[in-house]
PDB file of C-alpha atoms in Angstrom:
ATOM      1  CA  UNK A 489      60.065 114.401  42.401  1.00 57.00           C
ATOM      2  CA  UNK A 490      59.538 116.449  39.486  1.00 66.00           C
ATOM      3  CA  UNK A 491      60.186 120.141  39.189  1.00 74.00           C
ATOM      4  CA  UNK A 492      58.486 122.496  36.798  1.00 82.00           C
ATOM      5  CA  UNK A 493      56.519 120.839  33.959  1.00 82.00           C
ATOM      6  CA  UNK A 494      57.430 122.356  30.591  1.00 80.00           C
ATOM      7  CA  UNK A 495      54.296 121.001  28.964  1.00 84.00           C
ATOM      8  CA  UNK A 496      51.861 122.492  31.629  1.00 87.00           C
ATOM      9  CA  UNK A 497      51.166 125.699  29.886  1.00 88.00           C
ATOM     10  CA  UNK A 498      50.279 123.933  26.575  1.00 88.00           C
ATOM     11  CA  UNK A 499      48.169 121.392  28.408  1.00 88.00           C
ATOM     12  CA  UNK A 500      46.180 123.988  30.299  1.00 90.00           C
ATOM     13  CA  UNK A 501      45.780 126.157  27.211  1.00 91.00           C
ATOM     14  CA  UNK A 502      44.274 123.120  25.427  1.00 90.00           C
ATOM     15  CA  UNK A 503      41.969 122.172  28.276  1.00 91.00           C
ATOM     16  CA  UNK A 504      40.814 125.769  28.643  1.00 94.00           C
ATOM     17  CA  UNK A 505      39.995 126.237  24.918  1.00 93.00           C
ATOM     18  CA  UNK A 506      38.420 122.969  24.456  1.00 93.00           C
ATOM     19  CA  UNK A 507      36.143 123.671  27.429  1.00 94.00           C
ATOM     20  CA  UNK A 508      35.315 127.033  25.882  1.00 96.00           C
ATOM     21  CA  UNK A 509      34.316 125.424  22.540  1.00 94.00           C
ATOM     22  CA  UNK A 510      32.149 122.937  24.389  1.00 94.00           C
ATOM     23  CA  UNK A 511      30.454 125.614  26.392  1.00 96.00           C
ATOM     24  CA  UNK A 512      29.823 127.721  23.223  1.00 96.00           C
ATOM     25  CA  UNK A 513      28.556 124.765  21.350  1.00 94.00           C
ATOM     26  CA  UNK A 514      26.073 124.045  24.050  1.00 95.00           C
ATOM     27  CA  UNK A 515      24.818 127.687  24.111  1.00 96.00           C
ATOM     28  CA  UNK A 516      24.470 127.772  20.397  1.00 94.00           C
ATOM     29  CA  UNK A 517      22.407 124.637  20.586  1.00 93.00           C
ATOM     30  CA  UNK A 518      20.198 125.555  23.550  1.00 94.00           C
ATOM     31  CA  UNK A 519      19.831 129.308  22.949  1.00 95.00           C
ATOM     32  CA  UNK A 520      19.524 129.334  19.259  1.00 93.00           C
ATOM     33  CA  UNK A 521      18.162 125.907  18.476  1.00 92.00           C
ATOM     34  CA  UNK A 522      21.089 125.031  16.214  1.00 91.00           C
ATOM     35  CA  UNK A 523      22.264 121.466  15.562  1.00 90.00           C
ATOM     36  CA  UNK A 524      25.935 121.471  16.561  1.00 91.00           C
ATOM     37  CA  UNK A 525      28.585 118.760  16.070  1.00 89.00           C
ATOM     38  CA  UNK A 526      31.901 119.362  17.707  1.00 90.00           C
ATOM     39  CA  UNK A 527      34.822 116.997  17.117  1.00 88.00           C
ATOM     40  CA  UNK A 528      38.161 117.757  18.646  1.00 88.00           C
ATOM     41  CA  UNK A 529      41.016 115.504  17.780  1.00 87.00           C
ATOM     42  CA  UNK A 530      44.367 116.140  19.556  1.00 85.00           C
ATOM     43  CA  UNK A 531      47.097 114.056  20.605  1.00 85.00           C
ATOM     44  CA  UNK A 532      46.178 114.735  24.286  1.00 78.00           C
ATOM     45  CA  UNK A 533      42.381 113.888  23.850  1.00 82.00           C
ATOM     46  CA  UNK A 534      39.685 113.209  21.347  1.00 87.00           C
ATOM     47  CA  UNK A 535      36.202 114.602  22.081  1.00 87.00           C
ATOM     48  CA  UNK A 536      32.807 114.540  20.455  1.00 88.00           C
ATOM     49  CA  UNK A 537      29.769 116.676  21.336  1.00 89.00           C
ATOM     50  CA  UNK A 538      26.493 116.265  19.402  1.00 89.00           C
ATOM     51  CA  UNK A 539      23.538 118.389  20.257  1.00 90.00           C
ATOM     52  CA  UNK A 540      21.178 116.062  18.361  1.00 88.00           C
ATOM     53  CA  UNK A 541      19.781 113.007  20.238  1.00 84.00           C
ATOM     54  CA  UNK A 542      19.739 110.816  17.112  1.00 80.00           C
ATOM     55  CA  UNK A 543      22.704 109.669  15.120  1.00 79.00           C
ATOM     56  CA  UNK A 544      21.571 111.271  11.961  1.00 79.00           C
ATOM     57  CA  UNK A 545      23.304 114.475  12.820  1.00 80.00           C
ATOM     58  CA  UNK A 546      25.672 115.386  11.122  1.00 85.00           C
ATOM     59  CA  UNK A 547      24.898 114.082   7.667  1.00 82.00           C
ATOM     60  CA  UNK A 548      27.722 112.422   5.848  1.00 84.00           C
ATOM     61  CA  UNK A 549      30.020 114.889   4.014  1.00 80.00           C
ATOM     62  CA  UNK A 550      28.767 113.916   0.610  1.00 79.00           C
ATOM     63  CA  UNK A 551      25.142 114.833   1.528  1.00 84.00           C
ATOM     64  CA  UNK A 552      26.074 118.159   2.992  1.00 82.00           C
ATOM     65  CA  UNK A 553      26.133 120.206  -0.042  1.00 80.00           C
ATOM     66  CA  UNK A 554      22.967 118.466  -1.472  1.00 83.00           C
ATOM     67  CA  UNK A 555      20.953 119.145   1.653  1.00 82.00           C
ATOM     68  CA  UNK A 556      22.505 122.639   2.327  1.00 82.00           C
ATOM     69  CA  UNK A 557      23.114 124.226  -0.965  1.00 80.00           C
ATOM     70  CA  UNK A 558      24.092 127.576   0.894  1.00 82.00           C
ATOM     71  CA  UNK A 559      26.776 125.669   2.822  1.00 80.00           C
ATOM     72  CA  UNK A 560      29.880 127.752   3.667  1.00 80.00           C
ATOM     73  CA  UNK A 561      33.184 125.951   4.252  1.00 77.00           C
ATOM     74  CA  UNK A 562      35.708 127.765   6.245  1.00 77.00           C
ATOM     75  CA  UNK A 563      39.300 127.346   4.980  1.00 74.00           C
ATOM     76  CA  UNK A 564      41.821 126.291   7.634  1.00 69.00           C
ATOM     77  CA  UNK A 565      44.689 128.461   6.512  1.00 64.00           C
ATOM     78  CA  UNK A 566      46.207 131.049   8.931  1.00 50.00           C
ATOM     79  CA  UNK A 567      45.720 133.774   6.377  1.00 48.00           C
ATOM     80  CA  UNK A 568      41.954 133.197   6.343  1.00 49.00           C
ATOM     81  CA  UNK A 569      41.736 134.097   9.990  1.00 47.00           C
ATOM     82  CA  UNK A 570      43.407 137.544   9.410  1.00 49.00           C
ATOM     83  CA  UNK A 571      40.975 140.255   8.641  1.00 56.00           C
ATOM     84  CA  UNK A 572      41.207 141.897   5.251  1.00 61.00           C
ATOM     85  CA  UNK A 573      43.543 145.027   5.039  1.00 60.00           C
ATOM     86  CA  UNK A 574      41.846 148.328   4.974  1.00 72.00           C
ATOM     87  CA  UNK A 575      42.080 150.571   1.922  1.00 75.00           C
ATOM     88  CA  UNK A 576      44.401 153.042   3.554  1.00 74.00           C
ATOM     89  CA  UNK A 577      46.903 150.309   4.289  1.00 76.00           C
ATOM     90  CA  UNK A 578      46.759 148.953   0.696  1.00 78.00           C
ATOM     91  CA  UNK A 579      47.284 152.664  -0.676  1.00 79.00           C
ATOM     92  CA  UNK A 580      50.262 153.041   1.541  1.00 78.00           C
ATOM     93  CA  UNK A 581      51.826 149.655   0.358  1.00 78.00           C
ATOM     94  CA  UNK A 582      51.084 150.578  -3.169  1.00 83.00           C
ATOM     95  CA  UNK A 583      52.918 153.943  -2.815  1.00 83.00           C
ATOM     96  CA  UNK A 584      55.908 152.218  -1.034  1.00 80.00           C
ATOM     97  CA  UNK A 585      56.341 149.623  -3.704  1.00 82.00           C
ATOM     98  CA  UNK A 586      56.090 152.301  -6.389  1.00 84.00           C
ATOM     99  CA  UNK A 587      58.801 154.159  -4.824  1.00 83.00           C
ATOM    100  CA  UNK A 588      61.012 151.216  -4.442  1.00 82.00           C
ATOM    101  CA  UNK A 589      60.460 150.199  -8.063  1.00 83.00           C
ATOM    102  CA  UNK A 590      61.454 153.832  -9.224  1.00 83.00           C
ATOM    103  CA  UNK A 591      64.546 153.586  -7.137  1.00 82.00           C
ATOM    104  CA  UNK A 592      65.501 150.213  -8.542  1.00 83.00           C
ATOM    105  CA  UNK A 593      64.969 151.483 -12.061  1.00 84.00           C
ATOM    106  CA  UNK A 594      67.285 154.489 -11.311  1.00 85.00           C
ATOM    107  CA  UNK A 595      69.924 152.251  -9.994  1.00 84.00           C
ATOM    108  CA  UNK A 596      69.862 150.235 -13.220  1.00 81.00           C
ATOM    109  CA  UNK A 597      69.980 153.126 -15.591  1.00 74.00           C
ATOM    110  CA  UNK A 598      73.581 154.274 -16.226  1.00 69.00           C
ATOM    111  CA  UNK A 599      73.956 158.002 -15.220  1.00 62.00           C
ATOM    112  CA  UNK A 600      74.809 160.701 -17.817  1.00 63.00           C
ATOM    113  CA  UNK A 601      78.429 160.786 -16.775  1.00 61.00           C
ATOM    114  CA  UNK A 602      78.802 157.033 -17.285  1.00 60.00           C
ATOM    115  CA  UNK A 603      77.086 157.215 -20.745  1.00 59.00           C
ATOM    116  CA  UNK A 604      79.455 159.906 -21.850  1.00 60.00           C
ATOM    117  CA  UNK A 605      82.541 158.139 -20.606  1.00 59.00           C
ATOM    118  CA  UNK A 606      81.322 155.017 -22.211  1.00 57.00           C
ATOM    119  CA  UNK A 607      80.755 156.812 -25.565  1.00 57.00           C
ATOM    120  CA  UNK A 608      84.237 158.492 -25.321  1.00 58.00           C
ATOM    121  CA  UNK A 609      85.804 154.835 -24.862  1.00 58.00           C
ATOM    122  CA  UNK A 610      83.947 153.509 -27.788  1.00 56.00           C
ATOM    123  CA  UNK A 611      84.931 156.328 -30.178  1.00 57.00           C
TER     124      UNK A 611
END
């Protein structure tokens, strides 16, 4: 009868995170008076939560920017979720790349002994 379920960890994680999203959506709607529409589409489950009683929320996507000119759209890329690098880290990286570039330039330059031996051969 079974044995360990290899998908259990993923299933539990999805269930826990979707329940957290629902709880936070409800809190945002009740405590802050925000209109919240939550749509989760996953191979395991599709779920919709709408804090507004009428079907007018959310408005169609075409009407969003017209009705809400200050609308912010969050990109879905992984990089966007990473906080910006701090100035210290950027300076450190610039110094590292400058050092590496100098090293590469020195490797590509012929040394003085190579230049003199090359000139001896050509004469």
